[in-house]
Short mmCIF file of C-alpha atoms and ligand atoms in Angstrom, two decimals:
data_model
loop_
_atom_site.label_atom_id
_atom_site.label_comp_id
_atom_site.label_asym_id
_atom_site.label_seq_id
_atom_site.Cartn_x
_atom_site.Cartn_y
_atom_site.Cartn_z
CA UNK F 177 0.00 0.00 0.00
CA UNK F 178 1.18 3.51 -0.75
CA UNK F 179 2.29 5.75 2.10
CA UNK F 180 -0.56 7.56 3.83
CA UNK F 181 -0.82 11.29 3.18
CA UNK F 182 -1.79 13.69 5.94
CA UNK F 183 -4.24 16.41 4.98
CA UNK F 184 -6.93 18.73 6.28
CA UNK F 185 -10.59 18.70 5.25
CA UNK F 186 -11.38 22.03 3.64
CA UNK F 187 -14.74 21.27 2.01
CA UNK F 188 -17.37 18.67 2.35
CA UNK F 189 -20.22 17.79 0.03
CA UNK F 190 -22.50 14.80 0.11
CA UNK F 191 -20.18 11.83 0.33
CA UNK F 192 -17.12 13.71 -0.90
CA UNK F 193 -14.37 15.51 0.90
CA UNK F 194 -11.89 17.99 -0.45
CA UNK F 195 -8.59 17.95 1.33
CA UNK F 196 -5.51 20.12 1.33
CA UNK F 197 -2.15 18.56 2.01
CA UNK F 198 0.65 20.30 3.87
CA UNK F 199 2.19 21.05 0.49
CA UNK F 200 -0.97 22.85 -0.60
CA UNK F 201 -2.20 20.21 -3.00
CA UNK F 202 -5.98 19.67 -3.19
CA UNK F 203 -7.28 16.11 -3.29
CA UNK F 204 -10.82 14.85 -3.71
CA UNK F 205 -11.59 11.97 -1.39
CA UNK F 206 -14.11 9.46 -0.27
CA UNK F 207 -14.07 7.96 3.19
CA UNK F 208 -13.52 4.33 3.99
CA UNK F 209 -16.83 2.87 5.17
CA UNK F 210 -15.39 1.04 8.13
CA UNK F 211 -14.05 4.32 9.44
CA UNK F 212 -17.39 5.17 10.98
CA UNK F 213 -18.16 1.92 12.73
CA UNK F 214 -16.10 2.51 15.83
CA UNK F 215 -15.92 6.25 15.70
CA UNK F 216 -17.25 8.32 18.55
CA UNK F 217 -17.89 11.04 16.01
CA UNK F 218 -20.90 9.43 14.34
CA UNK F 219 -20.58 9.26 10.56
CA UNK F 220 -19.03 12.67 10.38
CA UNK F 221 -15.82 13.94 9.06
CA UNK F 222 -16.01 17.65 9.60
CA UNK F 223 -14.36 20.56 7.89
CA UNK F 224 -11.18 21.24 9.84
CA UNK F 225 -10.48 17.60 10.53
CA UNK F 226 -6.93 16.38 10.15
CA UNK F 227 -7.08 13.06 8.31
CA UNK F 228 -4.88 10.45 6.69
CA UNK F 229 -5.59 9.19 3.21
CA UNK F 230 -4.23 6.91 0.55
CA UNK F 231 -4.62 7.43 -3.18
CA UNK F 232 -6.73 4.91 -5.05
CA UNK F 233 -5.02 2.99 -7.81
CA UNK F 234 -6.07 5.38 -10.55
CA UNK F 235 -4.49 8.22 -8.50
CA UNK F 236 -7.50 10.46 -9.12
CA UNK F 237 -9.33 10.10 -5.88
CA UNK F 238 -8.16 9.53 -2.33
CA UNK F 239 -9.57 7.35 0.39
CA UNK F 240 -9.64 8.69 3.94
CA UNK F 241 -8.74 5.90 6.31
CA UNK F 242 -8.27 7.66 9.64
CA UNK F 243 -9.07 10.88 11.51
CA UNK F 244 -6.67 12.43 13.98
CA UNK F 245 -8.07 13.26 17.43
CA UNK F 246 -9.70 16.67 17.50
CA UNK F 247 -8.17 19.51 19.51
CA UNK F 248 -11.50 21.28 19.55
CA UNK F 249 -14.87 21.14 17.87
CA UNK F 250 -18.27 22.68 17.54
CA UNK F 251 -21.12 20.29 17.81
CA UNK F 252 -24.81 20.17 18.33
CA UNK F 253 -25.02 18.37 21.57
CA UNK F 254 -27.86 15.94 21.83
CA UNK F 255 -28.11 14.36 25.19
CA UNK F 256 -29.36 10.80 25.00
CA UNK F 257 -28.15 10.35 21.47
CA UNK F 258 -24.66 8.98 21.48
CA UNK F 259 -23.64 10.58 18.25
CA UNK F 260 -22.42 14.11 18.33
CA UNK F 261 -23.08 16.09 15.24
CA UNK F 262 -19.81 17.83 14.69
CA UNK F 263 -20.11 20.98 12.64
CA UNK F 264 -16.47 22.01 12.52
CA UNK F 265 -13.26 20.57 13.91
CA UNK F 266 -10.03 22.05 15.23
CA UNK F 267 -11.43 25.53 15.56
CA UNK F 268 -9.35 28.03 17.55
CA UNK F 269 -11.75 30.94 17.80
CA UNK F 270 -15.49 31.45 17.79
CA UNK F 271 -16.50 34.99 16.95
CA UNK F 272 -19.92 35.43 18.49
CA UNK F 273 -21.14 38.19 16.23
CA UNK F 274 -23.86 40.53 17.41
CA UNK F 275 -24.93 43.76 15.75
CA UNK F 276 -25.32 46.78 18.00
CA UNK F 277 -28.53 47.38 16.03
CA UNK F 278 -30.29 46.09 12.97
CA UNK F 279 -30.95 43.31 13.80
CA UNK F 280 -31.58 44.08 17.48
CA UNK F 281 -29.18 42.23 19.79
CA UNK F 282 -30.46 39.11 21.52
CA UNK F 283 -27.99 38.57 24.35
CA UNK F 284 -29.61 35.28 25.38
CA UNK F 285 -28.06 33.64 22.37
CA UNK F 286 -24.61 34.70 23.45
CA UNK F 287 -24.83 32.46 26.49
CA UNK F 288 -25.68 29.47 24.36
CA UNK F 289 -22.72 30.10 22.16
CA UNK F 290 -20.37 30.67 25.08
CA UNK F 291 -21.44 27.38 26.51
CA UNK F 292 -20.93 25.59 23.21
CA UNK F 293 -17.50 27.16 22.77
CA UNK F 294 -16.54 26.13 26.27
CA UNK F 295 -17.72 22.60 25.68
CA UNK F 296 -15.79 22.23 22.45
CA UNK F 297 -12.58 23.79 23.76
CA UNK F 298 -12.95 26.74 21.38
CA UNK F 299 -11.98 30.23 22.56
CA UNK F 300 -14.90 32.64 22.25
CA UNK F 301 -14.60 36.29 21.28
CA UNK F 302 -17.60 38.59 21.42
CA UNK F 303 -17.74 40.73 18.31
CA UNK F 304 -20.02 43.72 18.37
CA UNK F 305 -20.67 44.98 14.84
CA UNK F 306 -22.33 48.11 13.42
CA UNK F 307 -21.23 50.21 16.38
CA UNK F 308 -21.68 53.26 14.15
CA UNK F 309 -25.43 52.79 14.61
CA UNK F 310 -25.43 53.40 18.37
CA UNK F 311 -24.30 56.29 20.55
CA UNK F 312 -23.31 54.46 23.71
CA UNK F 313 -19.99 52.72 23.68
CA UNK F 314 -21.25 50.30 26.33
CA UNK F 315 -24.88 49.31 25.80
CA UNK F 316 -26.47 48.02 29.00
CA UNK F 317 -27.05 44.50 27.70
CA UNK F 318 -23.32 44.15 27.11
CA UNK F 319 -22.38 44.71 30.75
CA UNK F 320 -22.60 41.11 32.03
CA UNK F 321 -20.25 40.06 29.27
CA UNK F 322 -17.77 42.76 30.20
CA UNK F 323 -17.54 41.23 33.68
CA UNK F 324 -16.60 37.74 32.61
CA UNK F 325 -13.36 36.51 31.14
CA UNK F 326 -14.22 37.25 27.52
CA UNK F 327 -12.53 39.39 24.92
CA UNK F 328 -14.93 41.90 23.37
CA UNK F 329 -14.10 43.56 20.07
CA UNK F 330 -15.95 46.22 18.14
CA UNK F 331 -16.39 46.60 14.45
CA UNK F 332 -17.86 49.32 12.33
CA UNK F 333 -17.56 50.02 8.67
CA UNK F 334 -17.59 53.72 9.48
CA UNK F 335 -15.37 54.30 12.51
CA UNK F 336 -14.08 52.97 15.82
CA UNK F 337 -13.16 49.43 14.90
CA UNK F 338 -10.71 47.10 16.58
CA UNK F 339 -9.40 46.29 13.13
CA UNK F 340 -5.76 45.66 14.04
CA UNK F 341 -6.64 43.17 16.72
CA UNK F 342 -9.18 41.49 14.46
CA UNK F 343 -6.72 41.12 11.61
CA UNK F 344 -4.18 39.59 13.99
CA UNK F 345 -6.65 37.12 15.44
CA UNK F 346 -8.35 36.11 12.21
CA UNK F 347 -5.08 36.07 10.31
CA UNK F 348 -3.41 33.61 12.64
CA UNK F 349 -6.14 31.21 13.68
CA UNK F 350 -8.90 28.99 12.43
CA UNK F 351 -12.10 30.85 13.19
CA UNK F 352 -15.81 30.51 12.88
CA UNK F 353 -18.27 33.39 12.87
CA UNK F 354 -21.60 32.63 14.46
CA UNK F 355 -24.55 34.97 14.63
CA UNK F 356 -27.72 35.98 12.88
CA UNK F 357 -27.62 36.65 9.20
CA UNK F 358 -27.36 40.36 8.52
CA UNK F 359 -25.13 41.19 11.48
CA UNK F 360 -22.27 41.96 9.12
CA UNK F 361 -20.05 38.87 9.17
CA UNK F 362 -19.28 38.84 5.45
CA UNK F 363 -18.80 42.60 5.28
CA UNK F 364 -16.30 42.44 8.11
CA UNK F 365 -14.21 39.68 6.59
CA UNK F 366 -14.23 41.32 3.19
CA UNK F 367 -13.29 44.66 4.71
CA UNK F 368 -10.37 43.23 6.67
CA UNK F 369 -9.16 40.87 3.94
CA UNK F 370 -9.86 42.66 0.68
CA UNK F 371 -8.16 40.02 -1.49
CA UNK F 372 -10.57 37.39 -0.29
CA UNK F 373 -13.35 37.74 -2.83
CA UNK F 374 -10.89 36.51 -5.37
CA UNK F 375 -9.89 33.48 -3.33
CA UNK F 376 -13.46 32.45 -2.62
CA UNK F 377 -14.16 32.77 -6.32
CA UNK F 378 -11.28 30.45 -7.19
CA UNK F 379 -12.49 27.81 -4.80
CA UNK F 380 -16.00 27.87 -6.22
CA UNK F 381 -14.77 27.72 -9.76
CA UNK F 382 -12.76 24.60 -9.01
CA UNK F 383 -15.70 22.91 -7.34
CA UNK F 384 -18.08 23.56 -10.17
CA UNK F 385 -15.81 21.68 -12.57
CA UNK F 386 -16.67 18.47 -10.80
CA UNK F 387 -20.08 16.87 -10.71
CA UNK F 388 -20.65 17.49 -7.00
CA UNK F 389 -21.25 21.17 -6.93
CA UNK F 390 -23.19 21.62 -3.72
CA UNK F 391 -20.86 22.94 -1.10
CA UNK F 392 -22.09 22.18 2.38
CA UNK F 393 -19.15 23.45 4.27
CA UNK F 394 -15.84 24.99 3.52
CA UNK F 395 -12.72 26.38 5.01
CA UNK F 396 -11.63 29.66 3.48
CA UNK F 397 -8.03 30.76 3.63
CA UNK F 398 -7.86 34.43 4.52
CA UNK F 399 -4.15 34.70 5.24
CA UNK F 400 -1.00 32.60 5.31
CA UNK F 401 -2.08 30.90 8.54
CA UNK F 402 -5.60 32.25 8.86
CA UNK F 403 -8.69 30.23 8.03
CA UNK F 404 -12.40 30.80 8.39
CA UNK F 405 -14.73 27.84 8.46
CA UNK F 406 -18.07 28.71 6.92
CA UNK F 407 -20.85 26.16 6.98
CA UNK F 408 -24.63 26.30 7.05
CA UNK F 409 -24.35 24.54 10.41
CA UNK F 410 -22.06 27.23 11.74
CA UNK F 411 -24.31 29.98 10.47
CA UNK F 412 -27.29 28.47 12.25
CA UNK F 413 -25.25 27.61 15.27
CA UNK F 414 -26.96 28.14 18.57
CA UNK F 415 -30.38 28.65 17.10
CA UNK F 416 -31.82 25.19 17.47
CA UNK F 417 -33.98 24.33 20.44
CA UNK F 418 -32.32 23.03 23.52
CA UNK F 419 -34.38 21.01 25.92
CA UNK F 420 -33.91 21.33 29.66
CA UNK F 421 -31.76 18.24 29.86
CA UNK F 422 -29.51 19.67 27.18
CA UNK F 423 -29.14 22.94 29.01
CA UNK F 424 -28.22 21.30 32.28
CA UNK F 425 -25.55 19.23 30.64
CA UNK F 426 -24.51 22.15 28.51
CA UNK F 427 -23.04 24.23 31.33
CA UNK F 428 -19.88 22.35 32.22
CA UNK F 429 -19.21 24.39 35.33
CA UNK F 430 -22.68 23.89 36.69
CA UNK F 431 -22.70 20.22 35.75
CA UNK F 432 -19.45 19.81 37.64
CA UNK F 433 -21.16 20.87 40.89
CA UNK F 434 -24.45 19.13 40.23
CA UNK F 435 -23.67 15.89 42.00
CA UNK F 436 -23.65 17.65 45.36
CA UNK F 437 -27.23 18.92 45.27
CA UNK F 438 -29.71 17.27 47.60
CA UNK F 439 -31.96 16.17 44.76
CA UNK F 440 -30.26 14.14 42.09
CA UNK F 441 -32.50 15.67 39.42
CA UNK F 442 -32.02 19.21 40.76
CA UNK F 443 -32.44 21.87 38.08
CA UNK F 444 -30.67 24.44 40.29
CA UNK F 445 -33.52 26.93 40.09
CA UNK F 446 -35.49 27.07 43.35
CA UNK F 447 -34.96 23.64 44.87
CA UNK F 448 -33.88 23.53 48.51
CA UNK F 449 -30.31 22.54 49.37
CA UNK F 450 -29.03 23.27 45.90
CA UNK F 451 -25.26 23.15 45.96
CA UNK F 452 -25.00 25.06 42.69
CA UNK F 453 -26.93 28.02 44.11
CA UNK F 454 -24.76 27.97 47.20
CA UNK F 455 -21.68 28.10 45.05
CA UNK F 456 -23.13 31.05 43.13
CA UNK F 457 -23.81 32.86 46.39
CA UNK F 458 -20.30 32.12 47.58
CA UNK F 459 -18.95 33.55 44.32
CA UNK F 460 -17.37 30.32 43.14
CA UNK F 461 -19.73 30.11 40.17
CA UNK F 462 -19.98 33.44 38.41
CA UNK F 463 -23.41 34.90 38.88
CA UNK F 464 -23.57 35.98 35.24
CA UNK F 465 -23.00 32.42 34.16
CA UNK F 466 -25.80 31.34 36.45
CA UNK F 467 -28.04 34.12 35.12
CA UNK F 468 -27.37 32.89 31.62
CA UNK F 469 -28.26 29.38 32.69
CA UNK F 470 -31.53 30.56 34.21
CA UNK F 471 -32.35 32.58 31.10
CA UNK F 472 -31.89 29.57 28.87
CA UNK F 473 -34.24 27.64 31.11
CA UNK F 474 -36.80 30.39 30.97
CA UNK F 475 -36.78 30.58 27.17
P1 LIG Y 192 -23.93 38.69 7.31
O1 LIG Y 192 -25.23 38.09 6.88
O2 LIG Y 192 -23.71 38.55 8.78
O3 LIG Y 192 -22.76 38.21 6.52
O4 LIG Y 192 -24.07 40.27 7.07
P2 LIG Y 192 -23.57 41.18 5.84
O5 LIG Y 192 -22.11 41.32 5.86
O6 LIG Y 192 -24.17 40.63 4.59
O7 LIG Y 192 -24.21 42.60 6.19
C1 LIG Y 192 -25.61 42.80 6.30
C2 LIG Y 192 -25.92 44.27 6.11
O8 LIG Y 192 -25.36 45.05 7.16
C3 LIG Y 192 -25.37 44.86 4.82
O9 LIG Y 192 -26.36 45.70 4.27
C4 LIG Y 192 -24.16 45.65 5.26
O10 LIG Y 192 -23.90 46.75 4.42
C5 LIG Y 192 -24.58 46.12 6.64
N1 LIG Y 192 -23.41 46.35 7.50
C6 LIG Y 192 -22.37 45.52 7.69
N2 LIG Y 192 -21.45 46.05 8.54
C7 LIG Y 192 -21.95 47.25 8.92
C8 LIG Y 192 -21.46 48.30 9.80
O11 LIG Y 192 -20.39 48.22 10.42
N3 LIG Y 192 -22.25 49.39 9.92
C9 LIG Y 192 -23.44 49.52 9.27
N4 LIG Y 192 -24.15 50.64 9.48
N5 LIG Y 192 -23.91 48.57 8.44
C10 LIG Y 192 -23.19 47.45 8.25
ZN1 LIG Y 193 -29.00 22.14 42.37
#
């Protein structure tokens, strides 16, 4: 058998994967069926995955035969269903993108995304866009997020942007941008990386040569070592319904303390002898985190 080649998944369509090798070569691949039988990742190879492949005999198409362990991931957690639905793998940064106005900010969603980032070992950054549309530099709804350990950056196409910091972060990491459509994600990336339109165009042109033109997910190179993973899953991220079980298991810090509550099925809301609430009162669980937890329950 030929030597395995190590590569990264940069696009995924139904049944096909497009990989980039370290040397920059693009290879179209299928995945070995047996790969999924013992995988804890369901039948998913996600964009961002580091995989090993061998070329088929005709040398035209590769066969993925193993996936390297993930450093981080974004997934839709479904408690009770063993399979995680991984949306993107090996993501460094999650830009939780909220417009100051238009559309109106919905801070509740931020908590969901913070929790998901935390769970997947992805570093969150709160990105406030369209700051030219508001007068206050610190809108009231932003305050709880200013108190927790979270970097907050501002962006405006008119003035007062943290552009240098954003270029550094996006240019040197693998990032995802989550948030409602219309908050200005594409505008921001195009503004900061003006050459990008061209690169995206090239990628699409290449894809359309083949017969599998539907792109479900892709990783866009914005700089030498900067990548943005853009997938429908990422764009919708955080908007699906969580049930109460999900939420409880979704807050790692709260889950960690759960075992000490008097009632084993404690929801940590108004039950007596709730260890989680005691820890909040003692300041060992941040009250904003707990507020976010309660808000998710209330929704
Ligand atoms: P996406 O769906 O998140 O990618 O959002 P877009 O980048 O497509 O932007 C949606 C709309 O918001 C467009 O009409 C943009 O011109 C507008 N927009 C984006 N950034 C800003 C900004 O900083 N200030 C203002 N006033 N409008 C913006
Ligand atoms: Zn409790």
